[in-house]
Amino acid sequence: MASSLISSAAVVAARATPAQASMVAPFTGLKSASAFPVVVTKKSDDITSLASNGGRVQCMKVWPTVNNKKYETLSYLPPLTDEELAKEVDYLLREKLIPCIEFELEHGFVYREYNSSPGYYDGRYWTMWKLPMFGCTDSAQVLRELDEAKKTYPSAFIRIIGFDNVRQVQSISFIAYKPEGY
């Protein structure tokens, strides 16, 4: 029964000569414009509306670059509350990462001071508050250490990082505290 269900194209291909079997169908021209959706453009002098690339995606305005420092992951958000920090640390612990607290007294961001070659930046390395918190199982432990670091260095930037001890890399990093004025 399956042998009786051969398509007509297979029969024609079986009868074709070797030269005809390798031929490509001739070009028949461009498709008509009716096959494409109609793009409606907005005719307006209103520059306050979002730009559009003609599709369903709308463009967003980027952050101004003057006097707007980018610090770490999540730096575009308002400061995290203690509850939000606890949730971030809980995620870090669920992912089997080892929490560590670091601080920076002068700059909390990457900058250039001593060298202007491409790829070189100062401020990439921060000071560890204490040793990484091996064996930590509760976000409250990390938040207690964070509070202690804030009391000791109130004018410092403080971040929480997560080490992956299997791959031997730092997998996550975010600012947990910024001093007044930042």
Tab-separated table of N, CA and C in Angstrom:
chain	number	residue	atom	x	y	z
A	1	MET	N	0.817	-1.181	0.000
A	1	MET	CA	0.000	0.000	0.000
A	1	MET	C	0.867	1.255	0.000
A	2	ALA	N	1.983	1.216	0.732
A	2	ALA	CA	2.851	2.382	0.783
A	2	ALA	C	3.501	2.644	-0.558
A	3	SER	N	3.736	1.582	-1.341
A	3	SER	CA	4.378	1.783	-2.638
A	3	SER	C	3.439	2.456	-3.626
A	4	SER	N	2.145	2.435	-3.399
A	4	SER	CA	1.210	3.072	-4.312
A	4	SER	C	1.063	4.561	-4.030
A	5	LEU	N	1.699	5.060	-2.966
A	5	LEU	CA	1.585	6.478	-2.608
A	5	LEU	C	2.799	7.275	-3.059
A	6	ILE	N	3.318	7.008	-4.228
A	6	ILE	CA	4.468	7.747	-4.757
A	6	ILE	C	3.957	9.047	-5.358
A	7	SER	N	4.650	10.138	-5.101
A	7	SER	CA	4.224	11.425	-5.638
A	7	SER	C	4.553	11.504	-7.123
A	8	SER	N	3.837	12.382	-7.805
A	8	SER	CA	4.064	12.544	-9.241
A	8	SER	C	5.428	13.174	-9.503
A	9	ALA	N	5.950	13.961	-8.577
A	9	ALA	CA	7.272	14.573	-8.751
A	9	ALA	C	8.353	13.505	-8.735
A	10	ALA	N	8.174	12.467	-7.923
A	10	ALA	CA	9.155	11.397	-7.866
A	10	ALA	C	9.149	10.601	-9.167
A	11	VAL	N	7.983	10.432	-9.766
A	11	VAL	CA	7.892	9.709	-11.030
A	11	VAL	C	8.564	10.506	-12.126
A	12	VAL	N	8.332	11.835	-12.168
A	12	VAL	CA	8.945	12.688	-13.182
A	12	VAL	C	10.452	12.703	-12.999
A	13	ALA	N	10.922	12.784	-11.745
A	13	ALA	CA	12.363	12.798	-11.488
A	13	ALA	C	13.001	11.480	-11.891
A	14	ALA	N	12.251	10.374	-11.792
A	14	ALA	CA	12.795	9.078	-12.172
A	14	ALA	C	12.953	8.976	-13.682
A	15	ARG	N	12.111	9.669	-14.454
A	15	ARG	CA	12.176	9.635	-15.914
A	15	ARG	C	13.151	10.663	-16.483
A	16	ALA	N	13.606	11.636	-15.687
A	16	ALA	CA	14.463	12.702	-16.197
A	16	ALA	C	15.851	12.178	-16.508
A	17	THR	N	16.472	12.818	-17.478
A	17	THR	CA	17.846	12.467	-17.817
A	17	THR	C	18.771	12.998	-16.729
A	18	PRO	N	20.012	12.496	-16.638
A	18	PRO	CA	20.932	12.991	-15.601
A	18	PRO	C	21.159	14.502	-15.699
A	19	ALA	N	21.199	15.069	-16.893
A	19	ALA	CA	21.420	16.505	-17.039
A	19	ALA	C	20.217	17.278	-16.523
A	20	GLN	N	19.000	16.772	-16.776
A	20	GLN	CA	17.791	17.457	-16.333
A	20	GLN	C	17.609	17.335	-14.819
A	21	ALA	N	18.065	16.262	-14.219
A	21	ALA	CA	17.884	16.050	-12.783
A	21	ALA	C	18.665	17.061	-11.965
A	22	SER	N	19.791	17.579	-12.481
A	22	SER	CA	20.607	18.524	-11.731
A	22	SER	C	20.287	19.974	-12.063
A	23	MET	N	19.309	20.226	-12.911
A	23	MET	CA	18.973	21.593	-13.306
A	23	MET	C	18.165	22.283	-12.215
A	24	VAL	N	18.309	23.593	-12.124
A	24	VAL	CA	17.582	24.408	-11.165
A	24	VAL	C	16.451	25.086	-11.903
A	25	ALA	N	15.337	25.275	-11.246
A	25	ALA	CA	14.192	25.944	-11.865
A	25	ALA	C	14.576	27.357	-12.259
A	26	PRO	N	14.051	27.856	-13.361
A	26	PRO	CA	14.397	29.207	-13.825
A	26	PRO	C	13.849	30.271	-12.881
A	27	PHE	N	14.501	31.448	-12.883
A	27	PHE	CA	14.082	32.584	-12.070
A	27	PHE	C	12.779	33.125	-12.632
A	28	THR	N	11.794	33.283	-11.762
A	28	THR	CA	10.487	33.737	-12.234
A	28	THR	C	10.176	35.163	-11.825
A	29	GLY	N	11.096	35.878	-11.244
A	29	GLY	CA	10.867	37.279	-10.894
A	29	GLY	C	10.620	37.450	-9.408
A	30	LEU	N	10.518	38.689	-9.013
A	30	LEU	CA	10.293	39.019	-7.607
A	30	LEU	C	8.851	38.753	-7.225
A	31	LYS	N	8.648	38.509	-5.955
A	31	LYS	CA	7.293	38.305	-5.457
A	31	LYS	C	6.553	39.632	-5.483
A	32	SER	N	5.272	39.569	-5.614
A	32	SER	CA	4.485	40.793	-5.652
A	32	SER	C	4.467	41.440	-4.274
A	33	ALA	N	4.228	42.722	-4.249
A	33	ALA	CA	4.194	43.469	-2.989
A	33	ALA	C	3.021	43.047	-2.123
A	34	SER	N	2.028	42.417	-2.695
A	34	SER	CA	0.860	42.012	-1.909
A	34	SER	C	1.194	40.883	-0.937
A	35	ALA	N	2.322	40.214	-1.113
A	35	ALA	CA	2.714	39.137	-0.202
A	35	ALA	C	3.311	39.672	1.094
A	36	PHE	N	3.720	40.941	1.098
A	36	PHE	CA	4.341	41.531	2.278
A	36	PHE	C	3.335	42.377	3.042
A	37	PRO	N	3.457	42.444	4.376
A	37	PRO	CA	2.516	43.276	5.132
A	37	PRO	C	2.753	44.753	4.850
A	38	VAL	N	1.702	45.521	4.939
A	38	VAL	CA	1.787	46.957	4.705
A	38	VAL	C	2.325	47.611	5.970
A	39	VAL	N	3.364	48.427	5.830
A	39	VAL	CA	3.947	49.125	6.955
A	39	VAL	C	3.357	50.522	6.994
A	40	VAL	N	2.718	50.854	8.100
A	40	VAL	CA	2.120	52.163	8.262
A	40	VAL	C	3.101	53.027	9.031
A	41	THR	N	3.482	54.140	8.453
A	41	THR	CA	4.407	55.037	9.140
A	41	THR	C	3.621	56.153	9.796
A	42	LYS	N	4.120	56.575	10.927
A	42	LYS	CA	3.455	57.625	11.682
A	42	LYS	C	3.938	58.971	11.166
A	43	LYS	N	3.030	59.760	10.652
A	43	LYS	CA	3.369	61.092	10.152
A	43	LYS	C	3.100	62.094	11.256
A	44	SER	N	4.131	62.433	12.012
A	44	SER	CA	3.948	63.341	13.136
A	44	SER	C	5.254	64.059	13.413
A	45	ASP	N	5.139	65.257	13.886
A	45	ASP	CA	6.317	66.026	14.289
A	45	ASP	C	6.592	65.876	15.775
A	46	ASP	N	5.851	64.988	16.435
A	46	ASP	CA	5.996	64.777	17.873
A	46	ASP	C	7.251	63.944	18.143
A	47	ILE	N	8.302	64.577	18.677
A	47	ILE	CA	9.562	63.864	18.916
A	47	ILE	C	9.594	63.206	20.279
A	48	THR	N	8.542	63.380	21.078
A	48	THR	CA	8.544	62.773	22.407
A	48	THR	C	8.076	61.333	22.387
A	49	SER	N	7.493	60.888	21.281
A	49	SER	CA	7.029	59.501	21.225
A	49	SER	C	8.211	58.575	20.961
A	50	LEU	N	8.034	57.311	21.285
A	50	LEU	CA	9.093	56.329	21.081
A	50	LEU	C	9.335	56.102	19.595
A	51	ALA	N	10.579	55.915	19.257
A	51	ALA	CA	10.925	55.611	17.873
A	51	ALA	C	10.532	54.181	17.561
A	52	SER	N	10.306	53.903	16.308
A	52	SER	CA	9.944	52.549	15.911
A	52	SER	C	10.775	52.161	14.709
A	53	ASN	N	11.145	50.897	14.633
A	53	ASN	CA	11.908	50.428	13.490
A	53	ASN	C	11.005	49.854	12.408
A	54	GLY	N	9.714	50.114	12.491
A	54	GLY	CA	8.786	49.637	11.478
A	54	GLY	C	8.160	48.308	11.820
A	55	GLY	N	8.653	47.645	12.824
A	55	GLY	CA	8.107	46.353	13.220
A	55	GLY	C	7.363	46.461	14.527
A	56	ARG	N	7.319	45.364	15.231
A	56	ARG	CA	6.632	45.354	16.513
A	56	ARG	C	7.533	45.779	17.661
A	57	VAL	N	8.810	45.961	17.400
A	57	VAL	CA	9.761	46.330	18.445
A	57	VAL	C	9.882	47.847	18.479
A	58	GLN	N	9.782	48.425	19.663
A	58	GLN	CA	9.958	49.861	19.800
A	58	GLN	C	11.300	50.126	20.452
A	59	CYS	N	11.966	51.180	20.034
A	59	CYS	CA	13.278	51.522	20.575
A	59	CYS	C	13.107	52.313	21.861
A	60	MET	N	14.051	52.127	22.762
A	60	MET	CA	14.018	52.844	24.028
A	60	MET	C	15.163	53.840	24.049
A	61	LYS	N	14.971	54.907	24.756
A	61	LYS	CA	16.017	55.908	24.905
A	61	LYS	C	17.098	55.350	25.819
A	62	VAL	N	18.360	55.576	25.473
A	62	VAL	CA	19.459	55.090	26.310
A	62	VAL	C	19.735	56.083	27.428
A	63	TRP	N	20.463	55.604	28.437
A	63	TRP	CA	20.817	56.461	29.556
A	63	TRP	C	21.772	57.548	29.085
A	64	PRO	N	21.690	58.748	29.657
A	64	PRO	CA	22.697	59.756	29.330
A	64	PRO	C	24.055	59.318	29.865
A	65	THR	N	25.104	59.602	29.137
A	65	THR	CA	26.425	59.123	29.524
A	65	THR	C	27.187	60.089	30.414
A	66	VAL	N	26.755	61.332	30.523
A	66	VAL	CA	27.460	62.322	31.317
A	66	VAL	C	27.013	62.212	32.775
A	67	ASN	N	27.969	62.075	33.667
A	67	ASN	CA	27.725	61.981	35.115
A	67	ASN	C	26.747	60.872	35.487
A	68	ASN	N	26.787	59.788	34.771
A	68	ASN	CA	25.911	58.661	35.077
A	68	ASN	C	26.772	57.403	35.088
A	69	LYS	N	27.286	57.061	36.246
A	69	LYS	CA	28.196	55.931	36.379
A	69	LYS	C	27.448	54.615	36.412
A	70	LYS	N	27.985	53.642	35.712
A	70	LYS	CA	27.463	52.282	35.765
A	70	LYS	C	28.365	51.500	36.698
A	71	TYR	N	27.779	50.784	37.628
A	71	TYR	CA	28.568	50.108	38.638
A	71	TYR	C	28.682	48.617	38.359
A	72	GLU	N	27.641	47.889	38.530
A	72	GLU	CA	27.658	46.440	38.399
A	72	GLU	C	26.321	46.000	37.843
A	73	THR	N	26.110	44.705	37.846
A	73	THR	CA	24.820	44.155	37.486
A	73	THR	C	23.756	44.773	38.389
A	74	LEU	N	22.607	45.036	37.865
A	74	LEU	CA	21.463	45.627	38.565
A	74	LEU	C	21.680	47.093	38.916
A	75	SER	N	22.717	47.764	38.387
A	75	SER	CA	22.971	49.160	38.746
A	75	SER	C	21.953	50.104	38.133
A	76	TYR	N	21.167	49.638	37.182
A	76	TYR	CA	20.142	50.483	36.583
A	76	TYR	C	18.887	50.538	37.446
A	77	LEU	N	18.832	49.716	38.484
A	77	LEU	CA	17.680	49.689	39.379
A	77	LEU	C	17.882	50.637	40.550
A	78	PRO	N	16.789	51.044	41.206
A	78	PRO	CA	16.967	51.801	42.455
A	78	PRO	C	17.651	50.914	43.500
A	79	PRO	N	18.179	51.502	44.556
A	79	PRO	CA	18.843	50.676	45.586
A	79	PRO	C	17.925	49.557	46.074
A	80	LEU	N	18.514	48.382	46.248
A	80	LEU	CA	17.742	47.225	46.681
A	80	LEU	C	17.453	47.298	48.186
A	81	THR	N	16.256	46.909	48.570
A	81	THR	CA	15.904	46.845	49.986
A	81	THR	C	16.552	45.601	50.594
A	82	ASP	N	16.495	45.495	51.916
A	82	ASP	CA	17.060	44.314	52.579
A	82	ASP	C	16.356	43.038	52.126
A	83	GLU	N	15.046	43.115	51.919
A	83	GLU	CA	14.296	41.944	51.460
A	83	GLU	C	14.731	41.535	50.041
A	84	GLU	N	14.928	42.526	49.168
A	84	GLU	CA	15.369	42.230	47.801
A	84	GLU	C	16.794	41.681	47.789
A	85	LEU	N	17.646	42.238	48.657
A	85	LEU	CA	19.009	41.712	48.769
A	85	LEU	C	18.984	40.267	49.246
A	86	ALA	N	18.104	39.974	50.205
A	86	ALA	CA	17.998	38.597	50.710
A	86	ALA	C	17.564	37.649	49.596
A	87	LYS	N	16.654	38.090	48.739
A	87	LYS	CA	16.217	37.244	47.622
A	87	LYS	C	17.358	36.998	46.641
A	88	GLU	N	18.158	38.032	46.371
A	88	GLU	CA	19.309	37.864	45.475
A	88	GLU	C	20.316	36.880	46.071
A	89	VAL	N	20.568	37.001	47.360
A	89	VAL	CA	21.518	36.099	48.023
A	89	VAL	C	20.952	34.682	48.072
A	90	ASP	N	19.645	34.552	48.300
A	90	ASP	CA	19.025	33.217	48.267
A	90	ASP	C	19.208	32.572	46.899
A	91	TYR	N	19.054	33.358	45.834
A	91	TYR	CA	19.288	32.827	44.485
A	91	TYR	C	20.738	32.370	44.343
A	92	LEU	N	21.651	33.188	44.827
A	92	LEU	CA	23.075	32.877	44.767
A	92	LEU	C	23.356	31.547	45.471
A	93	LEU	N	22.745	31.349	46.627
A	93	LEU	CA	22.948	30.113	47.391
A	93	LEU	C	22.288	28.909	46.717
A	94	ARG	N	21.106	29.116	46.118
A	94	ARG	CA	20.434	28.018	45.405
A	94	ARG	C	21.264	27.543	44.226
A	95	GLU	N	21.999	28.454	43.615
A	95	GLU	CA	22.849	28.108	42.474
A	95	GLU	C	24.188	27.525	42.906
A	96	LYS	N	24.340	27.240	44.194
A	96	LYS	CA	25.562	26.639	44.771
A	96	LYS	C	26.783	27.552	44.617
A	97	LEU	N	26.550	28.873	44.649
A	97	LEU	CA	27.648	29.829	44.589
A	97	LEU	C	28.052	30.209	46.007
A	98	ILE	N	29.304	30.577	46.182
A	98	ILE	CA	29.829	30.921	47.501
A	98	ILE	C	29.841	32.448	47.620
A	99	PRO	N	29.081	33.006	48.579
A	99	PRO	CA	29.024	34.461	48.706
A	99	PRO	C	30.305	35.044	49.290
A	100	CYS	N	30.581	36.247	48.859
A	100	CYS	CA	31.725	36.996	49.367
A	100	CYS	C	31.366	38.476	49.296
A	101	ILE	N	31.853	39.257	50.238
A	101	ILE	CA	31.596	40.695	50.260
A	101	ILE	C	32.906	41.416	49.974
A	102	GLU	N	32.838	42.395	49.076
A	102	GLU	CA	34.000	43.207	48.725
A	102	GLU	C	33.638	44.676	48.886
A	103	PHE	N	34.660	45.517	49.091
A	103	PHE	CA	34.415	46.947	49.209
A	103	PHE	C	35.481	47.730	48.463
A	104	GLU	N	35.139	48.958	48.116
A	104	GLU	CA	36.040	49.869	47.408
A	104	GLU	C	35.857	51.247	48.028
A	105	LEU	N	36.948	51.843	48.497
A	105	LEU	CA	36.862	53.116	49.200
A	105	LEU	C	36.887	54.331	48.274
A	106	GLU	N	37.587	54.252	47.157
A	106	GLU	CA	37.744	55.438	46.313
A	106	GLU	C	36.725	55.510	45.182
A	107	HIS	N	36.663	54.471	44.359
A	107	HIS	CA	35.776	54.452	43.194
A	107	HIS	C	34.956	53.173	43.247
A	108	GLY	N	33.699	53.288	42.928
A	108	GLY	CA	32.876	52.088	42.880
A	108	GLY	C	32.606	51.654	41.465
A	109	PHE	N	33.426	52.134	40.541
A	109	PHE	CA	33.184	51.859	39.135
A	109	PHE	C	34.514	51.729	38.409
A	110	VAL	N	34.458	51.219	37.213
A	110	VAL	CA	35.658	51.073	36.390
A	110	VAL	C	36.017	52.447	35.823
A	111	TYR	N	37.292	52.777	35.832
A	111	TYR	CA	37.753	54.078	35.341
A	111	TYR	C	39.138	53.918	34.733
A	112	ARG	N	39.633	54.978	34.096
A	112	ARG	CA	40.995	54.989	33.551
A	112	ARG	C	41.777	56.101	34.220
A	113	GLU	N	42.927	55.740	34.793
A	113	GLU	CA	43.761	56.739	35.442
A	113	GLU	C	45.227	56.605	35.034
A	114	TYR	N	45.748	55.394	35.022
A	114	TYR	CA	47.178	55.206	34.796
A	114	TYR	C	47.549	54.761	33.391
A	115	ASN	N	46.601	54.363	32.603
A	115	ASN	CA	46.933	53.850	31.282
A	115	ASN	C	45.748	54.092	30.363
A	116	SER	N	46.032	54.422	29.108
A	116	SER	CA	44.940	54.676	28.170
A	116	SER	C	44.898	53.652	27.041
A	117	SER	N	45.570	52.538	27.214
A	117	SER	CA	45.551	51.519	26.158
A	117	SER	C	44.213	50.790	26.162
A	118	PRO	N	43.806	50.303	24.999
A	118	PRO	CA	42.509	49.623	24.923
A	118	PRO	C	42.459	48.388	25.818
A	119	GLY	N	41.346	48.193	26.465
A	119	GLY	CA	41.158	47.008	27.287
A	119	GLY	C	41.706	47.117	28.692
A	120	TYR	N	42.418	48.209	29.005
A	120	TYR	CA	42.958	48.367	30.348
A	120	TYR	C	42.076	49.331	31.129
A	121	TYR	N	41.647	48.921	32.288
A	121	TYR	CA	40.850	49.786	33.152
A	121	TYR	C	41.322	49.621	34.579
A	122	ASP	N	41.315	50.724	35.316
A	122	ASP	CA	41.590	50.684	36.744
A	122	ASP	C	40.273	50.420	37.472
A	123	GLY	N	40.349	50.031	38.701
A	123	GLY	CA	39.151	49.861	39.517
A	123	GLY	C	38.423	48.549	39.307
A	124	ARG	N	39.080	47.577	38.712
A	124	ARG	CA	38.419	46.285	38.495
A	124	ARG	C	38.512	45.395	39.720
A	125	TYR	N	39.531	45.622	40.530
A	125	TYR	CA	39.767	44.748	41.672
A	125	TYR	C	39.421	45.468	42.965
A	126	TRP	N	38.586	44.851	43.762
A	126	TRP	CA	38.158	45.415	45.032
A	126	TRP	C	38.784	44.600	46.165
A	127	THR	N	38.685	45.135	47.380
A	127	THR	CA	39.222	44.463	48.565
A	127	THR	C	38.140	43.577	49.177
A	128	MET	N	38.521	42.339	49.506
A	128	MET	CA	37.559	41.451	50.158
A	128	MET	C	37.339	41.904	51.596
A	129	TRP	N	36.093	41.883	52.029
A	129	TRP	CA	35.752	42.236	53.403
A	129	TRP	C	36.320	41.198	54.360
A	130	LYS	N	36.035	39.970	54.097
A	130	LYS	CA	36.588	38.833	54.833
A	130	LYS	C	36.772	37.725	53.812
A	131	LEU	N	37.157	36.566	54.261
A	131	LEU	CA	37.266	35.445	53.331
A	131	LEU	C	35.886	35.086	52.795
A	132	PRO	N	35.826	34.440	51.620
A	132	PRO	CA	34.518	34.004	51.108
A	132	PRO	C	33.799	33.158	52.149
A	133	MET	N	32.484	33.215	52.121
A	133	MET	CA	31.663	32.568	53.148
A	133	MET	C	31.369	31.118	52.767
A	134	PHE	N	32.426	30.291	52.800
A	134	PHE	CA	32.285	28.870	52.496
A	134	PHE	C	31.330	28.238	53.503
A	135	GLY	N	30.417	27.414	53.045
A	135	GLY	CA	29.481	26.743	53.931
A	135	GLY	C	28.280	27.579	54.325
A	136	CYS	N	28.159	28.779	53.813
A	136	CYS	CA	27.018	29.633	54.137
A	136	CYS	C	25.745	29.036	53.531
A	137	THR	N	24.688	28.961	54.320
A	137	THR	CA	23.426	28.384	53.847
A	137	THR	C	22.246	29.324	54.015
A	138	ASP	N	22.470	30.495	54.615
A	138	ASP	CA	21.370	31.401	54.906
A	138	ASP	C	21.731	32.820	54.477
A	139	SER	N	20.791	33.488	53.815
A	139	SER	CA	21.046	34.855	53.356
A	139	SER	C	21.196	35.817	54.536
A	140	ALA	N	20.625	35.485	55.684
A	140	ALA	CA	20.748	36.353	56.859
A	140	ALA	C	22.206	36.483	57.300
A	141	GLN	N	22.999	35.428	57.134
A	141	GLN	CA	24.423	35.488	57.479
A	141	GLN	C	25.132	36.525	56.600
A	142	VAL	N	24.823	36.520	55.329
A	142	VAL	CA	25.459	37.455	54.395
A	142	VAL	C	25.022	38.880	54.709
A	143	LEU	N	23.745	39.084	55.005
A	143	LEU	CA	23.256	40.426	55.310
A	143	LEU	C	23.831	40.965	56.610
A	144	ARG	N	24.090	40.095	57.585
A	144	ARG	CA	24.756	40.541	58.822
A	144	ARG	C	26.176	41.025	58.516
A	145	GLU	N	26.885	40.293	57.683
A	145	GLU	CA	28.240	40.720	57.290
A	145	GLU	C	28.190	42.028	56.495
A	146	LEU	N	27.178	42.172	55.649
A	146	LEU	CA	27.010	43.408	54.884
A	146	LEU	C	26.785	44.591	55.820
A	147	ASP	N	25.928	44.419	56.841
A	147	ASP	CA	25.689	45.495	57.811
A	147	ASP	C	26.960	45.850	58.574
A	148	GLU	N	27.741	44.848	58.918
A	148	GLU	CA	29.006	45.098	59.624
A	148	GLU	C	29.985	45.869	58.730
A	149	ALA	N	30.037	45.517	57.459
A	149	ALA	CA	30.910	46.234	56.527
A	149	ALA	C	30.436	47.674	56.333
A	150	LYS	N	29.122	47.895	56.286
A	150	LYS	CA	28.587	49.259	56.146
A	150	LYS	C	28.940	50.116	57.354
A	151	LYS	N	28.891	49.524	58.554
A	151	LYS	CA	29.234	50.274	59.769
A	151	LYS	C	30.714	50.611	59.803
A	152	THR	N	31.543	49.682	59.346
A	152	THR	CA	32.990	49.897	59.377
A	152	THR	C	33.438	50.884	58.304
A	153	TYR	N	32.857	50.792	57.106
A	153	TYR	CA	33.233	51.653	55.986
A	153	TYR	C	31.985	52.336	55.416
A	154	PRO	N	31.461	53.367	56.088
A	154	PRO	CA	30.228	54.003	55.611
A	154	PRO	C	30.395	54.771	54.291
A	155	SER	N	31.623	55.113	53.930
A	155	SER	CA	31.839	55.856	52.684
A	155	SER	C	32.324	54.956	51.552
A	156	ALA	N	32.182	53.653	51.706
A	156	ALA	CA	32.670	52.704	50.705
A	156	ALA	C	31.520	52.164	49.856
A	157	PHE	N	31.862	51.745	48.656
A	157	PHE	CA	30.952	50.966	47.823
A	157	PHE	C	31.126	49.512	48.254
A	158	ILE	N	30.028	48.801	48.415
A	158	ILE	CA	30.104	47.407	48.862
A	158	ILE	C	29.302	46.550	47.894
A	159	ARG	N	29.900	45.444	47.480
A	159	ARG	CA	29.200	44.542	46.565
A	159	ARG	C	29.234	43.119	47.096
A	160	ILE	N	28.264	42.351	46.646
A	160	ILE	CA	28.194	40.929	46.968
A	160	ILE	C	28.519	40.170	45.699
A	161	ILE	N	29.437	39.239	45.806
A	161	ILE	CA	29.798	38.436	44.642
A	161	ILE	C	29.548	36.963	44.952
A	162	GLY	N	29.431	36.166	43.926
A	162	GLY	CA	29.226	34.738	44.083
A	162	GLY	C	30.273	33.963	43.307
A	163	PHE	N	31.044	33.150	44.009
A	163	PHE	CA	32.068	32.323	43.374
A	163	PHE	C	31.505	30.957	43.029
A	164	ASP	N	31.878	30.467	41.880
A	164	ASP	CA	31.572	29.087	41.492
A	164	ASP	C	32.833	28.290	41.767
A	165	ASN	N	32.824	27.446	42.800
A	165	ASN	CA	34.046	26.733	43.179
A	165	ASN	C	34.353	25.560	42.260
A	166	VAL	N	33.425	25.173	41.393
A	166	VAL	CA	33.701	24.106	40.437
A	166	VAL	C	34.451	24.668	39.229
A	167	ARG	N	33.929	25.759	38.677
A	167	ARG	CA	34.574	26.370	37.507
A	167	ARG	C	35.672	27.347	37.886
A	168	GLN	N	35.792	27.677	39.172
A	168	GLN	CA	36.820	28.590	39.687
A	168	GLN	C	36.692	29.992	39.087
A	169	VAL	N	35.451	30.500	39.048
A	169	VAL	CA	35.208	31.841	38.506
A	169	VAL	C	34.210	32.581	39.393
A	170	GLN	N	34.210	33.887	39.230
A	170	GLN	CA	33.191	34.720	39.863
A	170	GLN	C	32.004	34.745	38.914
A	171	SER	N	30.840	34.285	39.358
A	171	SER	CA	29.692	34.142	38.468
A	171	SER	C	28.688	35.274	38.579
A	172	ILE	N	28.623	35.930	39.702
A	172	ILE	CA	27.637	36.992	39.892
A	172	ILE	C	28.254	38.080	40.750
A	173	SER	N	27.836	39.304	40.509
A	173	SER	CA	28.334	40.431	41.275
A	173	SER	C	27.309	41.549	41.190
A	174	PHE	N	26.978	42.144	42.306
A	174	PHE	CA	26.061	43.278	42.287
A	174	PHE	C	26.336	44.191	43.475
A	175	ILE	N	26.050	45.474	43.267
A	175	ILE	CA	26.248	46.471	44.312
A	175	ILE	C	25.177	46.286	45.376
A	176	ALA	N	25.610	46.179	46.628
A	176	ALA	CA	24.669	46.038	47.734
A	176	ALA	C	24.535	47.338	48.524
A	177	TYR	N	25.552	48.222	48.417
A	177	TYR	CA	25.511	49.486	49.167
A	177	TYR	C	26.359	50.516	48.431
A	178	LYS	N	25.789	51.727	48.300
A	178	LYS	CA	26.524	52.863	47.755
A	178	LYS	C	26.508	53.966	48.815
A	179	PRO	N	27.627	54.702	48.979
A	179	PRO	CA	27.643	55.765	49.974
A	179	PRO	C	26.704	56.913	49.584
A	180	GLU	N	26.436	57.781	50.530
A	180	GLU	CA	25.564	58.937	50.272
A	180	GLU	C	26.120	59.768	49.113
A	181	GLY	N	25.237	60.225	48.276
A	181	GLY	CA	25.641	61.059	47.152
A	181	GLY	C	25.832	60.310	45.844
A	182	TYR	N	25.686	58.998	45.847
A	182	TYR	CA	25.853	58.225	44.619
A	182	TYR	C	24.572	57.540	44.254
